Coordinates of C-alpha atoms and ligand atoms in Angstrom, one line a residue:
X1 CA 5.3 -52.0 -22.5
X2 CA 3.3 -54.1 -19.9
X3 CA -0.1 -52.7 -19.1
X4 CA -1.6 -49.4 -19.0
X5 CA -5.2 -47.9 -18.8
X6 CA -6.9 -44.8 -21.1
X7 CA -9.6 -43.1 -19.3
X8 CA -11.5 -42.6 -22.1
X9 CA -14.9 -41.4 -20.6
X10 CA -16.1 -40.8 -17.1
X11 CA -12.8 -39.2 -15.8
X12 CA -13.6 -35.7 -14.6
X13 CA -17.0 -34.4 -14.6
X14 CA -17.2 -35.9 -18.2
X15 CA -19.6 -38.9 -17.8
X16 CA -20.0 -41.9 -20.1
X17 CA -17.5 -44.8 -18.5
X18 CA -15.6 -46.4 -20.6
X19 CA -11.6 -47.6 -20.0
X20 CA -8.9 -49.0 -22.4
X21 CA -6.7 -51.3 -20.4
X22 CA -3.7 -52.7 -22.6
X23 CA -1.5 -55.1 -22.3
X24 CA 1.2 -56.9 -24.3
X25 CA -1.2 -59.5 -25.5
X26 CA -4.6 -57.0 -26.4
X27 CA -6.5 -54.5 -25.5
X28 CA -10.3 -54.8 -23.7
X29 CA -12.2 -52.2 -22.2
X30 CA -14.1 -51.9 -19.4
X31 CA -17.7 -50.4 -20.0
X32 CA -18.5 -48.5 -23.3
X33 CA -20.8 -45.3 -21.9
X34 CA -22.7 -42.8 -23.4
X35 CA -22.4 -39.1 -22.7
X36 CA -24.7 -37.1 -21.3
X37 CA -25.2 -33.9 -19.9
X38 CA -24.3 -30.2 -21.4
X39 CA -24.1 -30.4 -25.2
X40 CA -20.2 -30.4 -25.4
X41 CA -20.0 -33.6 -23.4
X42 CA -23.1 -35.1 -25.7
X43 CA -21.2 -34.1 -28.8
X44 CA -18.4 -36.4 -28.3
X45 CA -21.1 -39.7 -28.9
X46 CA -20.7 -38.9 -32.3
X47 CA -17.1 -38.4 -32.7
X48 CA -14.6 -40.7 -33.2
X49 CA -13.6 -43.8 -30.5
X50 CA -10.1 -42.5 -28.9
X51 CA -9.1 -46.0 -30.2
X52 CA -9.7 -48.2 -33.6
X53 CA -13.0 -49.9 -32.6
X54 CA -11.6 -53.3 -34.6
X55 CA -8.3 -53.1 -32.7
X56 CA -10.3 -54.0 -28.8
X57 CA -10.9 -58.1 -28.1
X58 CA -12.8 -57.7 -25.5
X59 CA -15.6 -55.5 -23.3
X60 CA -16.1 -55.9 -19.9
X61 CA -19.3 -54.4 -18.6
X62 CA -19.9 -53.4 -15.4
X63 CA -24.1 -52.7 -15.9
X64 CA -26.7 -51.9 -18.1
X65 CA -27.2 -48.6 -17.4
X66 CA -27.1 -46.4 -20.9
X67 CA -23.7 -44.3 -19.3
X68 CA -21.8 -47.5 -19.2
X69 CA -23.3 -49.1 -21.9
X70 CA -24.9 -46.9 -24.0
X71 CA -21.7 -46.4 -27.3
X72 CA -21.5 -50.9 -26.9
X73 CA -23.9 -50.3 -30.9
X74 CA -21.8 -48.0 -32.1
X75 CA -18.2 -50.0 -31.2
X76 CA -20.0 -52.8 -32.9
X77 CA -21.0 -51.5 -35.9
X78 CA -17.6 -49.7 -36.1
X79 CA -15.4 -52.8 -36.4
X80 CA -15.9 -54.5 -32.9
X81 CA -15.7 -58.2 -33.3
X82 CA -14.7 -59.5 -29.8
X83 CA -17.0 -60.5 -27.0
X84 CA -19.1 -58.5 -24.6
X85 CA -18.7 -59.9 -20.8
X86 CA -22.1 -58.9 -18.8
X87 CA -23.6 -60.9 -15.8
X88 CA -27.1 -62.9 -17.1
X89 CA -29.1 -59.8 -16.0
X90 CA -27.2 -56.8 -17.4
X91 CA -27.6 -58.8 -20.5
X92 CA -31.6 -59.0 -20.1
X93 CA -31.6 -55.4 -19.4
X94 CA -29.3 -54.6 -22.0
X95 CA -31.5 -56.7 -24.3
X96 CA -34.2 -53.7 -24.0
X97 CA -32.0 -50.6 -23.0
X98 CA -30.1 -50.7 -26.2
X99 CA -33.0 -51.0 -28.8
X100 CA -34.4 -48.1 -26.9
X101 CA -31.8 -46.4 -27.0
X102 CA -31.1 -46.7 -30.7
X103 CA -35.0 -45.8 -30.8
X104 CA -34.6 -42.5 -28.7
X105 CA -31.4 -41.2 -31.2
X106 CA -32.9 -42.0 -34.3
X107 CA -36.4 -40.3 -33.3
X108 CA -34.2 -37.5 -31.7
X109 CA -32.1 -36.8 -34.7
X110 CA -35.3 -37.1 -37.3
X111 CA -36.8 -34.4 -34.9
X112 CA -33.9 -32.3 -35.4
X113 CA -33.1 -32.6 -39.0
X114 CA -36.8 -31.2 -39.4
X115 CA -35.8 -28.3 -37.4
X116 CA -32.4 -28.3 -39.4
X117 CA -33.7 -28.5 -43.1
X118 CA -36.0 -25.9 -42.0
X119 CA -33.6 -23.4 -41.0
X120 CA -31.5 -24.5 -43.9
X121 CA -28.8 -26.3 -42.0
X122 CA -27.2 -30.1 -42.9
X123 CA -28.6 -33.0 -41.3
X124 CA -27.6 -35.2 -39.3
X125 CA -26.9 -39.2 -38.8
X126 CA -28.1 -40.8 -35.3
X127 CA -25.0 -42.2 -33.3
X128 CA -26.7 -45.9 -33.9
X129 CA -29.9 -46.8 -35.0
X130 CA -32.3 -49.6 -33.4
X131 CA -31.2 -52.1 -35.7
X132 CA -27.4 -51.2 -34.7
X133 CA -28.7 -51.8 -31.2
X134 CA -30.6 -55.4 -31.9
X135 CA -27.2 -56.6 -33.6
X136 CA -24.7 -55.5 -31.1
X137 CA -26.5 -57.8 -28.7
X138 CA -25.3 -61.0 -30.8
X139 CA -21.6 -60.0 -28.8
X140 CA -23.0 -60.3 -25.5
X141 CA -21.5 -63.2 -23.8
X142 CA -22.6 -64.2 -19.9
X143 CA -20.0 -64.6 -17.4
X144 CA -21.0 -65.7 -13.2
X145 CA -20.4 -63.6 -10.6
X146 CA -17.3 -64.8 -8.6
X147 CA -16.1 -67.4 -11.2
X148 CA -12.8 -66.3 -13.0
X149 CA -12.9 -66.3 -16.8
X150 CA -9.7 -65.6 -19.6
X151 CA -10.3 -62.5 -20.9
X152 CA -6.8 -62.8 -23.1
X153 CA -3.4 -65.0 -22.8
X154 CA -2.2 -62.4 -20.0
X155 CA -5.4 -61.0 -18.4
X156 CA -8.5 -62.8 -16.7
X157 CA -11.0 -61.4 -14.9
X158 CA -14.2 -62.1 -12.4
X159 CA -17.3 -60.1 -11.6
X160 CA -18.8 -59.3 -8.0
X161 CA -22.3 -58.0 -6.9
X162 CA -21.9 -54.4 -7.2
X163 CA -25.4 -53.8 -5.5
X164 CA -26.4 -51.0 -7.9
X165 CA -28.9 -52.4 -10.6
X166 CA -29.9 -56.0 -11.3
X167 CA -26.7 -57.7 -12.6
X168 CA -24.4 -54.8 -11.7
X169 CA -20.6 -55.7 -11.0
X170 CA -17.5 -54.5 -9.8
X171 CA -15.2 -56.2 -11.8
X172 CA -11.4 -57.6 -11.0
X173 CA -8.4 -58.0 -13.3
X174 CA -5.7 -59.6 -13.2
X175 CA -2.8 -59.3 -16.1
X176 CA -0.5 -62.3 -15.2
X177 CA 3.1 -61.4 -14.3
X178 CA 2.7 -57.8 -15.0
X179 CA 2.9 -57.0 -10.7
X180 CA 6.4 -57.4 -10.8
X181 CA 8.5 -60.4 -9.5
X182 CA 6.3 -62.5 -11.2
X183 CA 3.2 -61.8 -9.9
X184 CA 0.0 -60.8 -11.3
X185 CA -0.8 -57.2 -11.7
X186 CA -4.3 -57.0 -9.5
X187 CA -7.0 -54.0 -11.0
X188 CA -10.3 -53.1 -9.5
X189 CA -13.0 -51.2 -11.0
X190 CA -15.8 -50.2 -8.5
X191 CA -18.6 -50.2 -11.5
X192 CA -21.6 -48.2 -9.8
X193 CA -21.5 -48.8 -6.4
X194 CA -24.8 -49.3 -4.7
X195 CA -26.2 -48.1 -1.6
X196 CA -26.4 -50.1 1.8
X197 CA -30.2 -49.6 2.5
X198 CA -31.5 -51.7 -0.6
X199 CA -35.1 -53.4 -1.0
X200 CA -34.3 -55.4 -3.9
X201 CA -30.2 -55.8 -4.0
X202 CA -28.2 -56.7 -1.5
X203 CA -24.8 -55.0 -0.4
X204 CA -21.7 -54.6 -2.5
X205 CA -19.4 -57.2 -2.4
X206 CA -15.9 -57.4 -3.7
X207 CA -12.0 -58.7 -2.5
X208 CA -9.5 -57.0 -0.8
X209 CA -5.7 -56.3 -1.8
X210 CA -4.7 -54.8 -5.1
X211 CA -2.5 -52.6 -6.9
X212 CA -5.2 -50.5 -8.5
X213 CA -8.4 -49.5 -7.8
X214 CA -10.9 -47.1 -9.7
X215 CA -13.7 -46.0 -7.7
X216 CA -16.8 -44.1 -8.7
X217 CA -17.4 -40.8 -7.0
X218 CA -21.3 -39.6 -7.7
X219 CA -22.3 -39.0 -4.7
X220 CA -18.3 -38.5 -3.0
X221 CA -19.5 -34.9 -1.3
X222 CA -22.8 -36.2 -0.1
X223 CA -23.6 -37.1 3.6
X224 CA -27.2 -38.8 3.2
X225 CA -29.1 -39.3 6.4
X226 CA -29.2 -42.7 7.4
X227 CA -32.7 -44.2 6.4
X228 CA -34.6 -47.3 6.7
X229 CA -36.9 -48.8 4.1
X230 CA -39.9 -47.5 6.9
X231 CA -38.3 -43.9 6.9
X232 CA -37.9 -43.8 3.4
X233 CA -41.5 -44.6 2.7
X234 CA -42.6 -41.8 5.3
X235 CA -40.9 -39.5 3.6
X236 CA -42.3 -40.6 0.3
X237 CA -45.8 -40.7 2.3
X238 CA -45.6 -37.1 3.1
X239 CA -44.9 -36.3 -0.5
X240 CA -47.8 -37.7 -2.2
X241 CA -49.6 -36.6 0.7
X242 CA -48.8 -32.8 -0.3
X243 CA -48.8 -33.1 -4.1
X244 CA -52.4 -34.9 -3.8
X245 CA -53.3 -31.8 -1.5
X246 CA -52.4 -29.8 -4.9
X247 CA -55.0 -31.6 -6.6
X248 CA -52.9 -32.0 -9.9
X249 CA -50.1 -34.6 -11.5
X250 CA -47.4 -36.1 -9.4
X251 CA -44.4 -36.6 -12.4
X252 CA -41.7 -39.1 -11.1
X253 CA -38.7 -38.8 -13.7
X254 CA -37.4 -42.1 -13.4
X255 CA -35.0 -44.7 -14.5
X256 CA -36.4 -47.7 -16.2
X257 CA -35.3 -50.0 -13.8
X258 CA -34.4 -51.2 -10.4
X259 CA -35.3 -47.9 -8.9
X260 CA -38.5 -47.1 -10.7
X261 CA -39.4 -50.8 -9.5
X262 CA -38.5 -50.3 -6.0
X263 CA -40.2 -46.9 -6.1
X264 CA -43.8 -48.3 -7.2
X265 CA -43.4 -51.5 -4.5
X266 CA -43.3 -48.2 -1.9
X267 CA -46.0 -46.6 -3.5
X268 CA -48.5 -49.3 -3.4
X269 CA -47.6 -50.4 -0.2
X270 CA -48.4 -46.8 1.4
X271 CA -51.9 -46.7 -0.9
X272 CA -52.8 -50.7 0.2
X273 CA -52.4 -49.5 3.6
X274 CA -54.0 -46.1 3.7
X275 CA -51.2 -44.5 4.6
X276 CA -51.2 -42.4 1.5
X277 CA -54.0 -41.0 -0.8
X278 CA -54.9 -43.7 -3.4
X279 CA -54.5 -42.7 -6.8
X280 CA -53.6 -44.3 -10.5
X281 CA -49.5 -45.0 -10.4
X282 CA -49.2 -44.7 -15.1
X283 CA -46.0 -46.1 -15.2
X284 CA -45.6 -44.7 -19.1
X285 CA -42.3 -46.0 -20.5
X286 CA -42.5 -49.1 -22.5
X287 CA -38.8 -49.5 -21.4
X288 CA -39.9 -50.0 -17.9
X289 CA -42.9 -52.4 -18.8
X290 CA -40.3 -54.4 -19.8
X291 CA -37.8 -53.9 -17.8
X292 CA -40.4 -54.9 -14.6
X293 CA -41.0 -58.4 -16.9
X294 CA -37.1 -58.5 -16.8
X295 CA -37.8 -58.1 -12.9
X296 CA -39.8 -60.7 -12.6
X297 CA -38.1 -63.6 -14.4
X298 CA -35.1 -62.5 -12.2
X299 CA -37.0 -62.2 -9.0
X300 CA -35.5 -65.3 -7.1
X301 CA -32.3 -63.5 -7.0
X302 CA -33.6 -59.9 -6.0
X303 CA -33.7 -59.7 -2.1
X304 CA -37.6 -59.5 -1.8
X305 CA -38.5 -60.7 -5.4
X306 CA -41.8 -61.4 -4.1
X307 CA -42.6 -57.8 -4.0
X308 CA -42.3 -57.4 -7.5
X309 CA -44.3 -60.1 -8.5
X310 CA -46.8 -58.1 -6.2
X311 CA -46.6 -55.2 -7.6
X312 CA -47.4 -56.6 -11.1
X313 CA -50.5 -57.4 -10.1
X314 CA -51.8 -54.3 -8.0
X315 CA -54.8 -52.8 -9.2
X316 CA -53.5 -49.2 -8.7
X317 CA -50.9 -49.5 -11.3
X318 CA -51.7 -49.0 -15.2
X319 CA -49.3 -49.6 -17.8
X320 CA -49.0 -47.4 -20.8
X321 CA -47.5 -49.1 -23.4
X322 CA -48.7 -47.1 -26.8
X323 CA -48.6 -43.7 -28.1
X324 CA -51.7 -43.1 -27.8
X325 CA -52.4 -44.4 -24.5
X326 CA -49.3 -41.9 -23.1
X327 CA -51.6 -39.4 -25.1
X328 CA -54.7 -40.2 -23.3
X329 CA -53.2 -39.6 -19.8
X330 CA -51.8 -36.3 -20.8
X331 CA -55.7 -35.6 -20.7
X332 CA -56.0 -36.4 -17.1
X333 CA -57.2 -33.6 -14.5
X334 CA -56.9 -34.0 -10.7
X335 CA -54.7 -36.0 -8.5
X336 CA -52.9 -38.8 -10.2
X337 CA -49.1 -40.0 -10.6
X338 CA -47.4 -40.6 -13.4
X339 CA -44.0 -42.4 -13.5
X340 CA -41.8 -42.0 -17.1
X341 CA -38.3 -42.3 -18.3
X342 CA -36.0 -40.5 -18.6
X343 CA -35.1 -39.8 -14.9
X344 CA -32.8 -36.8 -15.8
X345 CA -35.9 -35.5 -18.3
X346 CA -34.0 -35.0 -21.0
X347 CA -35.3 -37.5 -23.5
X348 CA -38.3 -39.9 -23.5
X349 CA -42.0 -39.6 -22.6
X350 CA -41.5 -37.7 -19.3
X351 CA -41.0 -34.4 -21.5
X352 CA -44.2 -34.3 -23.1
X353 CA -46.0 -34.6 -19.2
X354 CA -43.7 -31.6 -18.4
X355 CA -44.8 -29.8 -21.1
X356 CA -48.4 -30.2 -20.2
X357 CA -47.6 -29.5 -16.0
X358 CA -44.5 -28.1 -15.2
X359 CA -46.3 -24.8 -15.4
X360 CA -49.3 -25.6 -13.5
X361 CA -49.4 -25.0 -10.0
X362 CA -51.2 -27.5 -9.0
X363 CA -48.7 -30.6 -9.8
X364 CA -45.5 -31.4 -8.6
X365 CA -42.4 -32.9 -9.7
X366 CA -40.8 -35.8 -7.5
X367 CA -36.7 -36.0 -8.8
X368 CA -35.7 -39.2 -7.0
X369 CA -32.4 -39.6 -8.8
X370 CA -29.0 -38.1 -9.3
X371 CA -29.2 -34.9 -12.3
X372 CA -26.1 -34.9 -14.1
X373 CA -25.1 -31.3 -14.8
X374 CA -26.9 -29.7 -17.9
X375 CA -29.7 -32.0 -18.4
X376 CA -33.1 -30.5 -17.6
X377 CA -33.5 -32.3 -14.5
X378 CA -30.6 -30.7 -13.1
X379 CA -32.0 -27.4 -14.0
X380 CA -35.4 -28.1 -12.2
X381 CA -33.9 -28.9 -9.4
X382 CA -31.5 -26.1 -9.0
X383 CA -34.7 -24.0 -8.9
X384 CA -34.7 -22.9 -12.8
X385 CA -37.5 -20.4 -13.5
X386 CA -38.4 -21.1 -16.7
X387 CA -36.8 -24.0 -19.1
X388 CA -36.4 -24.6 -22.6
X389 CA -38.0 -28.0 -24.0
X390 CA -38.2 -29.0 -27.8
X391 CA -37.4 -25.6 -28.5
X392 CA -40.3 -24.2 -26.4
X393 CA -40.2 -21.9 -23.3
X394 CA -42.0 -23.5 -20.2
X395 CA -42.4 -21.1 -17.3
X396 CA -41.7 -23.4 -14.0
X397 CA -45.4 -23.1 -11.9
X398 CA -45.0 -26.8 -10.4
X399 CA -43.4 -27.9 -7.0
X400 CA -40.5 -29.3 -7.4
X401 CA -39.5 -31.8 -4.7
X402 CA -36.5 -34.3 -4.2
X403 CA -35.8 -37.3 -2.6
X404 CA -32.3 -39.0 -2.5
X405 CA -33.8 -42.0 -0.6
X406 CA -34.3 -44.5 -4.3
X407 CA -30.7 -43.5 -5.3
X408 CA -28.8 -46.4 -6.5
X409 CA -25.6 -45.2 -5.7
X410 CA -23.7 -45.2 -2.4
X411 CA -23.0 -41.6 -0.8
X412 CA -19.4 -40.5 0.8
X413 CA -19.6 -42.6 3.6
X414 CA -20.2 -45.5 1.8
X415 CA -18.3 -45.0 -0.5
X416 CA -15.0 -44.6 1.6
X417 CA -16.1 -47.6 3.5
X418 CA -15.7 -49.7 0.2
X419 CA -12.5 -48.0 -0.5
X420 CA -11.4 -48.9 3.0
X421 CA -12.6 -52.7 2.5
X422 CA -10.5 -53.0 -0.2
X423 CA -7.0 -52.3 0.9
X424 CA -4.4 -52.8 1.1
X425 CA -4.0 -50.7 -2.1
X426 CA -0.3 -50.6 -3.4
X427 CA 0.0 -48.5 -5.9
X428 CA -3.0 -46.1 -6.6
X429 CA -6.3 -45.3 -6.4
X430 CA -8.2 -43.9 -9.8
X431 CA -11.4 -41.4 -8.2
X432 CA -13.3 -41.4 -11.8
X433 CA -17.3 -41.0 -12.5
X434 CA -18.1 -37.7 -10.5
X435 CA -18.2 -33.9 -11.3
X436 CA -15.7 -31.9 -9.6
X437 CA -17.4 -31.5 -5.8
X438 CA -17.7 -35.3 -5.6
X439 CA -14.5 -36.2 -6.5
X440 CA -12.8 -33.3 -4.1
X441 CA -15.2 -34.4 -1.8
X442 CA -14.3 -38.0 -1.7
X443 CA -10.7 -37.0 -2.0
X444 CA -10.8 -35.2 1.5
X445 CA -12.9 -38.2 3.2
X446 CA -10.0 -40.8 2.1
X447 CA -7.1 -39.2 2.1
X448 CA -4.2 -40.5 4.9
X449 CA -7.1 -41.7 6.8
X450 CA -7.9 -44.4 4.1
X451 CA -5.0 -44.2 2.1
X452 CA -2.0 -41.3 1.4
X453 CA -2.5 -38.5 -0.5
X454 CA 0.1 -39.4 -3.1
X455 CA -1.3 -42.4 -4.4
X456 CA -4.8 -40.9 -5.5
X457 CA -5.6 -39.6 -8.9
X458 CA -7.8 -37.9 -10.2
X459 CA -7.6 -38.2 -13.8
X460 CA -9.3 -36.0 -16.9
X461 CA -10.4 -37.4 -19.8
X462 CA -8.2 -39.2 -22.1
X463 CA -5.6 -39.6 -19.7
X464 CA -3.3 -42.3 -20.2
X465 CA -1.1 -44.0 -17.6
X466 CA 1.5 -46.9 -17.0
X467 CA 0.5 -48.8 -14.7
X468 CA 3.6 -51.4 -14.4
X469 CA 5.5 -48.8 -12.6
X470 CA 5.8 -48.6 -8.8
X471 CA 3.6 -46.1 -9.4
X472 CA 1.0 -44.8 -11.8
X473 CA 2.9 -42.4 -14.5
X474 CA 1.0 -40.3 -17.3
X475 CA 2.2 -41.1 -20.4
X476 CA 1.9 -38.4 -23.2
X477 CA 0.1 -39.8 -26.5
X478 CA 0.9 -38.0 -29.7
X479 CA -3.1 -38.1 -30.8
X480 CA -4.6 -35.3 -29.7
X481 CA -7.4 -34.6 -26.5
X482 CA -11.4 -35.0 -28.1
X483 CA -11.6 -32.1 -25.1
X484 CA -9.1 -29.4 -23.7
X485 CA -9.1 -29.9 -19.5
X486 CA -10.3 -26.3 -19.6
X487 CA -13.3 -26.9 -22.1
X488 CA -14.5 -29.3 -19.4
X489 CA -16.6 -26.4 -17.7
X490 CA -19.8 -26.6 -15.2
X491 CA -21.5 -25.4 -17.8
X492 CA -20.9 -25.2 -21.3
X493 CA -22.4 -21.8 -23.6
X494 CA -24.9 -23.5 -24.4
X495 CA -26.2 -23.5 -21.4
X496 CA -25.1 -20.0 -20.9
X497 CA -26.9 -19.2 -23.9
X498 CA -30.2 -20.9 -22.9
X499 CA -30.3 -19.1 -19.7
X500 CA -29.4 -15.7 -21.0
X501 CA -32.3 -16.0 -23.8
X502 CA -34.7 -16.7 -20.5
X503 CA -33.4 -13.7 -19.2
X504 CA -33.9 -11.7 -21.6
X505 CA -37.8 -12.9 -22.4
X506 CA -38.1 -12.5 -18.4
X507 CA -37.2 -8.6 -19.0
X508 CA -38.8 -8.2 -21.8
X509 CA -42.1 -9.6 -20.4
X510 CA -41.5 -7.6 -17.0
X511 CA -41.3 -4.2 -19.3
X512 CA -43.8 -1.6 -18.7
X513 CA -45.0 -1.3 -22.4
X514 CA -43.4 -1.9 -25.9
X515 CA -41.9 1.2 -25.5
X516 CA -39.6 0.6 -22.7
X517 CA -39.2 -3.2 -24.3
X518 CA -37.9 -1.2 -27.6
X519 CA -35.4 0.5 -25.8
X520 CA -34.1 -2.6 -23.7
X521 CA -33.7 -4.2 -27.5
X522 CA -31.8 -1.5 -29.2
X523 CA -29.6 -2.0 -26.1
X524 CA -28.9 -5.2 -26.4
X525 CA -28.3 -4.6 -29.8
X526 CA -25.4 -1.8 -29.0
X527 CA -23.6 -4.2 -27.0
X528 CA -24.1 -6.7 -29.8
X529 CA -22.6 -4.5 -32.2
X530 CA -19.8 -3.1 -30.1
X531 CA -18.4 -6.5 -30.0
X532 CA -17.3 -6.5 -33.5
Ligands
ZN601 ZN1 -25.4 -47.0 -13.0

């Protein structure tokens, strides 16, 4: 056996990254990601590992973003006893991201076992808890960008500026005789690759010539026009422009870092120069507080650190750090922005601001990053009607508006340009991290122009392949799939089921009187019954 790789998350639409490379002398992964998005891809955070937590030596992780490191508590507290590779400022971020995180699933899952004991149903245990979080950071260990470390007696690696986030990496392996003819077997995996046009990180950055790569593939179909940091803040001019015409809330669903930061240096720089209405920015997420202090020690290695330290100190922003202050801007009338995690809405601080706007239509709703499919940012902005949150039916009066400009993640062209920087590839090229368009998408831009058809893969999840061969060859494991291929759907019944209960209130409501309603019911309850 010499070395393979286990794509146990992010392969296929399923997100969460996480990889098992093994090799004669261990086995490490690379990133350790929670999963997010339609209820069937959530439930595997709190089923078993694909793999005995105790048996891995080592993690290598790419950033701090929750998807890649968001399981690293529960592989701890599950037997882990290795190390955790992460640059200096994945582990800063990571130092805040995880508590919070373990903060988010216990509140989450106290909320729910009220619902559950009230309906009569068993509870349930978070996937970690805070204090899970707080000791899992003890494994972190920090490694340099560009300086080769020994991961294990065969394998070593080294970590290069993936432009994405603070401290984000591509990261290279390199299992020592396992190429063939006694060379080293050479691996890349892209991380999150970041976008060219950047205020605060600069370009990705990695070497050229191996026999493996693994790209990410979010935005593989996408073609975003080319923009400056001056176009960009026009455009985000013009929207504040129009949701302070609408004399209500601006909500910005954002990510606690790196974007959210770049996003309020725009802001203030349009309101300090009259170019856009001045108003109060609330950024509302404690996570982002300090996440912008994580900011600002790091700032002499951002690009323009000196605009964050700026923005710190502008007298347009307001942090709202308690409870109750979050409480006392949800009293707020008129024109005023309000910035809160989480940026796909579908946990954190930002739901309780929908609750109170999303059906006003006065305020609007500003999604500036990527929806993953079945969280209730994706359904806004695929034009939902009406959405369910906390169990509650919100009809959808606000304007909801998008702007791909503070992405943090390269589009097709980008991305095929990194491919193309980092051939030659020999044996084959692993398209992982994308739902179904993306990675079809970035398929058809790379293919024979890039490189030949036969040596990309696209695999599912679980997948396991040799990668010593001349080629990359599935190998079948006895242990069986967490998920079928075809269980991996767009969208799972629950979402069906959410989206047929609006239907039928939107019916219902539409009805003439009760009587018509009454016979629209009994209906329903036919086919119900005819089912059986
Ligand atoms: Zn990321």
């Amino acid at each position: 056996m010499g070395v393979s790789i286990q794509f146990c998350g992010a392969a296929h639409t399923v997100t969460g990254s996480c990889y098992l490379f093994q090799n004669p002398n261990g086995r490490v992964l690379v990133d350790c990601g929670l999963f997010q998005g339609p209820k069937t891809v959530k439930a595997l955070n709190y089923s078993e590992f694909p793999f005995r937590p105790a048996d891995i030596d080592a993690v290598l992780l790419t950033h701090a973003h929750i998807d890649h490191s968001g399981l690293l508590p529960k592989l701890v507290r599950e037997g882990f006893r290795g190390r955790i590779y992460a640059t200096r400022g994945t582990i800063d971020l990571c130092s805040y991201l995880l508590p919070d995180a373990g903060n988010i699933q216990e509140s989450e899952v106290a909320a729910l076992n009220r619902r559950n004991s009230a309906r009569g149903h068993p509870t349930v245990t978070p996937i970690y808890t805070q204090a899970d979080a707080i000791a899992a950071l003890e494994s972190f260990h920090p490694v340099e960008y560009e300086a080769w470390f020994d991961v294990n007696a065969g394998l070593r690696a080294r970590f290069w500026n993936a432009g994405h986030l603070l401290g984000s990496a591509s990261i290279e392996l390199e299992f020592a005789g396992a190429g063939g003819a006694g060379k080293p077997l050479r691996v890349l995996a892209s991380g999150d690759v970041g976008p060219d046009a950047k205020l605060l990180e600069p370009n990705p950055d990695a070497p050229a010539g191996f026999d493996y790569v693994l790209s990410e593939s979010t935005y593989g179909d996408v073609d975003r026009p080319s923009t400056t940091p001056e176009a960009r803040r026009h455009r985000l001019a013009a929207e504040v422009k129009e949701a302070a015409e609408a004399k209500g809330a601006l909500l910005i669903p954002a990510f606690a870092v790196e974007r959210t930061q770049e996003l309020i240096v725009d802001l203030i720089d349009l309101m300090d120069r009259g170019e856009a209405p001045s108003a109060p920015i609330f950024l509302d997420s404690p996570l982002a507080i300090h996440a912008t202090e994580v900011f600002r020690r790091h700032s002499s290695s951002l690009v323009q650190g000196d605009d964050v330290l700026r923005l710190l100190n502008s007298p347009h922003l307001r942090f709202t750090e308690t409870v109750e202050e979050s409480k006392a801007i949800g009293r707020l009338t008129g024109f005023h922005i309000i910035i809160a995690a989480s940026g796909m809405c579908d946990a954190g601080r930002i739901r309780h601001h929908l609750r109170r706007w999303l059906w006003h239509s006065r305020s609007t709703v500003l999604l500036v990053g990527f929806q993953v499919q079945g969280t209730l940012g994706r359904f806004l902005r695929d034009g939902a009607k009406a959405v369910r949150i906390q169990g509650e039916e919100i009809r959808v009066g606000a304007r909801i508006r998008c702007m791909d400009d503070y992405s943090g993640h390269a589009d097709g062209p980008e991305l095929a340009r990194w491919i193309a920087c980092r051939r030659p590839i020999h044996r084959g090229m692993f398209l992982v991290h994308g739902e179904d368009r993306a990675l079809l998408g970035l398929r058809a831009r790379i293919a024979e122009r890039i490189i030949a058809s036969a040596k990309i893969f696209i695999p599912v999840l679980d997948d396991v392949y040799d990668l010593s061969t001349a080629a990359p060859t599935p190998i079948e494991v006895a242990r069986p799939r967490r998920l079928a291929p075809e269980e991996v759907v767009k969208l799972d019944w629950h979402n069906e089921l959410s989206k047929l209960i609006l239907d039928i209130n939107d019916r219902l409501r539409a009805a003439a009187d009760d009587r018509s309603r009454g016979v629209t019911i009994r209906r329903l309850r036919r086919a119900l019954e005819s089912e059986n």
